[in-house]
mmCIF file of C-alpha atoms in Angstrom:
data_model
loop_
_atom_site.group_PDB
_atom_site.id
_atom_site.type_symbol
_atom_site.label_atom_id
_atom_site.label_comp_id
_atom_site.label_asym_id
_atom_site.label_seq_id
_atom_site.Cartn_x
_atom_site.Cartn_y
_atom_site.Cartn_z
ATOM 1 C CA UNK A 115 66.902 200.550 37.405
ATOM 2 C CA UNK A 116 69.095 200.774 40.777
ATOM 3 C CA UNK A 117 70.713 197.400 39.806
ATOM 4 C CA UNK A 118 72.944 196.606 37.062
ATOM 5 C CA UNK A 119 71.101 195.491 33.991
ATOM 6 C CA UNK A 120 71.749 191.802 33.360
ATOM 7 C CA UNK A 121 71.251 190.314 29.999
ATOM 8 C CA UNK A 122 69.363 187.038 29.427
ATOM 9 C CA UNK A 123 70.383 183.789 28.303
ATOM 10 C CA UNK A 124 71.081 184.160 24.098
ATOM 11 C CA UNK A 125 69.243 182.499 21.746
ATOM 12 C CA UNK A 126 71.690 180.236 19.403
ATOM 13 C CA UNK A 127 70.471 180.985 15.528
ATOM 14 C CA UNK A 128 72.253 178.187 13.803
ATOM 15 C CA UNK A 129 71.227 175.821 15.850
ATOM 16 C CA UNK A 130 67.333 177.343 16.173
ATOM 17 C CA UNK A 131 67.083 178.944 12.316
ATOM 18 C CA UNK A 132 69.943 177.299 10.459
ATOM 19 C CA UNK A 133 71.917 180.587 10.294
ATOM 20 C CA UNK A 134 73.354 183.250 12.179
ATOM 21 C CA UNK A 135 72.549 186.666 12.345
ATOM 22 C CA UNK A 136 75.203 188.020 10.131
ATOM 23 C CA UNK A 137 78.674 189.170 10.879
ATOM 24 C CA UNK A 138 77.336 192.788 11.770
ATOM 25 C CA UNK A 139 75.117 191.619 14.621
ATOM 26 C CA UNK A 140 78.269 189.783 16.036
ATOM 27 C CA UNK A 141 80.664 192.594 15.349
ATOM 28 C CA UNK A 142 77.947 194.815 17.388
ATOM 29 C CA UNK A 143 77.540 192.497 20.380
ATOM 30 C CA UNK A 144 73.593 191.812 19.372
ATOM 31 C CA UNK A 145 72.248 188.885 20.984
ATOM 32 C CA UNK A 146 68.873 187.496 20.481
ATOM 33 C CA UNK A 147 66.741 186.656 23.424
ATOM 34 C CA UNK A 148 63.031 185.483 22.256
ATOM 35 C CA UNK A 149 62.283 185.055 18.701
ATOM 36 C CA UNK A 150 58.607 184.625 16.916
ATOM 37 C CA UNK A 151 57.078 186.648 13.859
ATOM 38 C CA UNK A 152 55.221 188.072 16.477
ATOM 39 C CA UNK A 153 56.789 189.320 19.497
ATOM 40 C CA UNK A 154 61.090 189.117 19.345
ATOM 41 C CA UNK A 155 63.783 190.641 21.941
ATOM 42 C CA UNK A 156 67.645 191.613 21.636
ATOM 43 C CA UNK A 157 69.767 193.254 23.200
ATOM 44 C CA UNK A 158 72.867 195.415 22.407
ATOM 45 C CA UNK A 159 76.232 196.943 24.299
ATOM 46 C CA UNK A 160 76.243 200.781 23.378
ATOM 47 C CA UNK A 161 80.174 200.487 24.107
ATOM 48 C CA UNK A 162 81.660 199.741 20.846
ATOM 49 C CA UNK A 163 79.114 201.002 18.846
ATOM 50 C CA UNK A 164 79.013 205.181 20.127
ATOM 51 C CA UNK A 165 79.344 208.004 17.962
ATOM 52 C CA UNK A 166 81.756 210.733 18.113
ATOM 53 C CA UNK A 167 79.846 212.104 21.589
ATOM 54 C CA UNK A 168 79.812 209.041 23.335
ATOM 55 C CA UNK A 169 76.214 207.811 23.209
ATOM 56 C CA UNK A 170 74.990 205.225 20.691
ATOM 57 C CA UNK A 171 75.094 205.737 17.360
ATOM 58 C CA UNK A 172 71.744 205.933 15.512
ATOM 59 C CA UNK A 173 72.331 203.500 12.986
ATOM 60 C CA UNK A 174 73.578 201.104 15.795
ATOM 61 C CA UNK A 175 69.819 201.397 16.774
ATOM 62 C CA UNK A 176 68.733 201.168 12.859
ATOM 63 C CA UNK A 177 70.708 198.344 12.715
ATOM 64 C CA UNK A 178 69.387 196.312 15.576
ATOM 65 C CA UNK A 179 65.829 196.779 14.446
ATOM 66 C CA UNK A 180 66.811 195.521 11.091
ATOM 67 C CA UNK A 181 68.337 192.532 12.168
ATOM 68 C CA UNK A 182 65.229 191.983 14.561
ATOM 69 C CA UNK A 183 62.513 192.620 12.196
ATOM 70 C CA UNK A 184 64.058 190.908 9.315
ATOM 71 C CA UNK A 185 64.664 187.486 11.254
ATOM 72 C CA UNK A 186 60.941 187.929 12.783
ATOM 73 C CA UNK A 187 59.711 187.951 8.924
ATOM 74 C CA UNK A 188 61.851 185.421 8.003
ATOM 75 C CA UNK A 189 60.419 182.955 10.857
ATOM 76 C CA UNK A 190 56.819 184.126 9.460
ATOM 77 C CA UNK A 191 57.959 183.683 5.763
ATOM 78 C CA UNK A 192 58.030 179.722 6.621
ATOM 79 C CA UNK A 193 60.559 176.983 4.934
ATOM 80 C CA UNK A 194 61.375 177.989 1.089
ATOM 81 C CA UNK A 195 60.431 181.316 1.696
ATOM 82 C CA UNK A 196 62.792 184.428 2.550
ATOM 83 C CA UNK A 197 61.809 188.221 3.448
ATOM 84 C CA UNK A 198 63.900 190.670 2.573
ATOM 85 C CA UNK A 199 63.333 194.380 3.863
ATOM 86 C CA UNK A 200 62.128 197.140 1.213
ATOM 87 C CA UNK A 201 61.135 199.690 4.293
ATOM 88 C CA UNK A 202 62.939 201.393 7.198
ATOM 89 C CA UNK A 203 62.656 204.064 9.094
ATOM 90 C CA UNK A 204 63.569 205.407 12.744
ATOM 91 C CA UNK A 205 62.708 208.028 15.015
ATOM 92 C CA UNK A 206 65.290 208.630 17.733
ATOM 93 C CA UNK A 207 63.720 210.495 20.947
ATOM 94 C CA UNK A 208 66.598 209.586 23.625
ATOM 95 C CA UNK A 209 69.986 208.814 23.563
ATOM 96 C CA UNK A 210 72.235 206.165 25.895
ATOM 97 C CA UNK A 211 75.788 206.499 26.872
ATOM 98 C CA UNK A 212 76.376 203.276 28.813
ATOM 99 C CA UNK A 213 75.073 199.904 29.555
ATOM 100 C CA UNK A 214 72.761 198.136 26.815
ATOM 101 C CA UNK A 215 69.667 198.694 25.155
ATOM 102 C CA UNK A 216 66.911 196.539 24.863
ATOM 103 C CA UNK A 217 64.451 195.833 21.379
ATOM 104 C CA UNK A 218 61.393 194.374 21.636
ATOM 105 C CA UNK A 219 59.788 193.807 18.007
ATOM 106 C CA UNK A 220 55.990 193.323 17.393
ATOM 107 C CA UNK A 221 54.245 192.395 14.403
ATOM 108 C CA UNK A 222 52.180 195.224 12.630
ATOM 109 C CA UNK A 223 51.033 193.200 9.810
ATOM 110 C CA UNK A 224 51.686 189.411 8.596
ATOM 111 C CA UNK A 225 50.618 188.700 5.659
ATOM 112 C CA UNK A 226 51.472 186.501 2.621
ATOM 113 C CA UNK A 227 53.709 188.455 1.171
ATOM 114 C CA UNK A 228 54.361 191.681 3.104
ATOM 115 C CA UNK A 229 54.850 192.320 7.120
ATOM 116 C CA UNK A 230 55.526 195.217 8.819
ATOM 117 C CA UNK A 231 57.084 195.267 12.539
ATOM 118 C CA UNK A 232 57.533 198.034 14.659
ATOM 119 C CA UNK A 233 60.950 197.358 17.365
ATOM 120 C CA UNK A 234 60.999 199.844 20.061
ATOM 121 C CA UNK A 235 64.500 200.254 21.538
ATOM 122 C CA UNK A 236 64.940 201.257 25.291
ATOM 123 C CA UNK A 237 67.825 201.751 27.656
ATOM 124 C CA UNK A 238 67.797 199.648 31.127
ATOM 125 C CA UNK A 239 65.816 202.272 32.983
ATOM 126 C CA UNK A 240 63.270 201.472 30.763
ATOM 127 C CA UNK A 241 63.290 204.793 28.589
ATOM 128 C CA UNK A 242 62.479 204.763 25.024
ATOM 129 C CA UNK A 243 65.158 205.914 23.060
ATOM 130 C CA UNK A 244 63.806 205.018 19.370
ATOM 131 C CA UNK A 245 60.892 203.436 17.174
ATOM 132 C CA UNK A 246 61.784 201.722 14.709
ATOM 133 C CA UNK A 247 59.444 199.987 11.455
ATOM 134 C CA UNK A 248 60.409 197.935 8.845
ATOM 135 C CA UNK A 249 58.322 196.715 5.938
ATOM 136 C CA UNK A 250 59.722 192.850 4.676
ATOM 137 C CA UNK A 251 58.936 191.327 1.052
ATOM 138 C CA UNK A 252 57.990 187.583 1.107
ATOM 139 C CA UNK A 253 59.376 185.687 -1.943
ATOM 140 C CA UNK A 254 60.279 182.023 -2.780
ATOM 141 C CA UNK A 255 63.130 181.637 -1.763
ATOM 142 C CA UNK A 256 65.498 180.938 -5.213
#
């Protein structure tokens, strides 16, 4: 992009899902822009969360996809129901040294009591910089 990357409006989890994302996704500057079990966007600062060469840290990526794939389960899981992940993996093919990168998650599978997303995280330009799938349990919730 030739213009400066502007974030959307976030999403506010306690008062949309009775919970916030977790201490980690706020410590990380993740904010939630469109949640469904079938199609979710974040987005994530790589300042603060670089590794040792400046660019964003690959579990910084591993973690955003988490955090979007789990909370897409969970809204598919339904009331009394929780998913929790059993599955994770990530192939980095770029790197980003500035700005923020952008998830999109999309349902692979939802079923009644496994899903699988795939979250593909890009920097502003557009370029894919990993792909990310996660495989969720669905359990009553105890």
């Amino acid at each position: 992009m030739s213009t400066e990357y502007v974030r959307p409006p976030a999403l506010d989890l306690e008062v949309m899902a009775g919970r916030g994302a977790g201490p980690l996704s706020v410590k990380m500057g993740i904010q939630f822009h469109k949640l469904t079990a079938e199609h979710s966007i974040a987005t994530m600062p790589v300042e603060g969360n670089t590794q040792s060469f400046d660019i964003l840290h690959g579990g910084a990526h591993v973690v955003l996809g988490e955090g979007l794939g789990s909370i897409s389960a969970n809204i598919h899981a339904g009331e009394g129901r929780n998913a929790v992940g059993i599955e994770i993996n990530a192939t980095h093919t770029g790197s980003a040294a500035h700005g923020f990168v952008i998830a999109e998650c999309r349902a692979l599978h939802l079923g009644r009591t496994l899903t699988s997303h795939e979250i593909v995280v890009r920097d502003e330009d557009g370029r894919r910089l990993s792909t990310i799938r996660i495989t969720n349990l669905i359990k009553e919730a105890q």
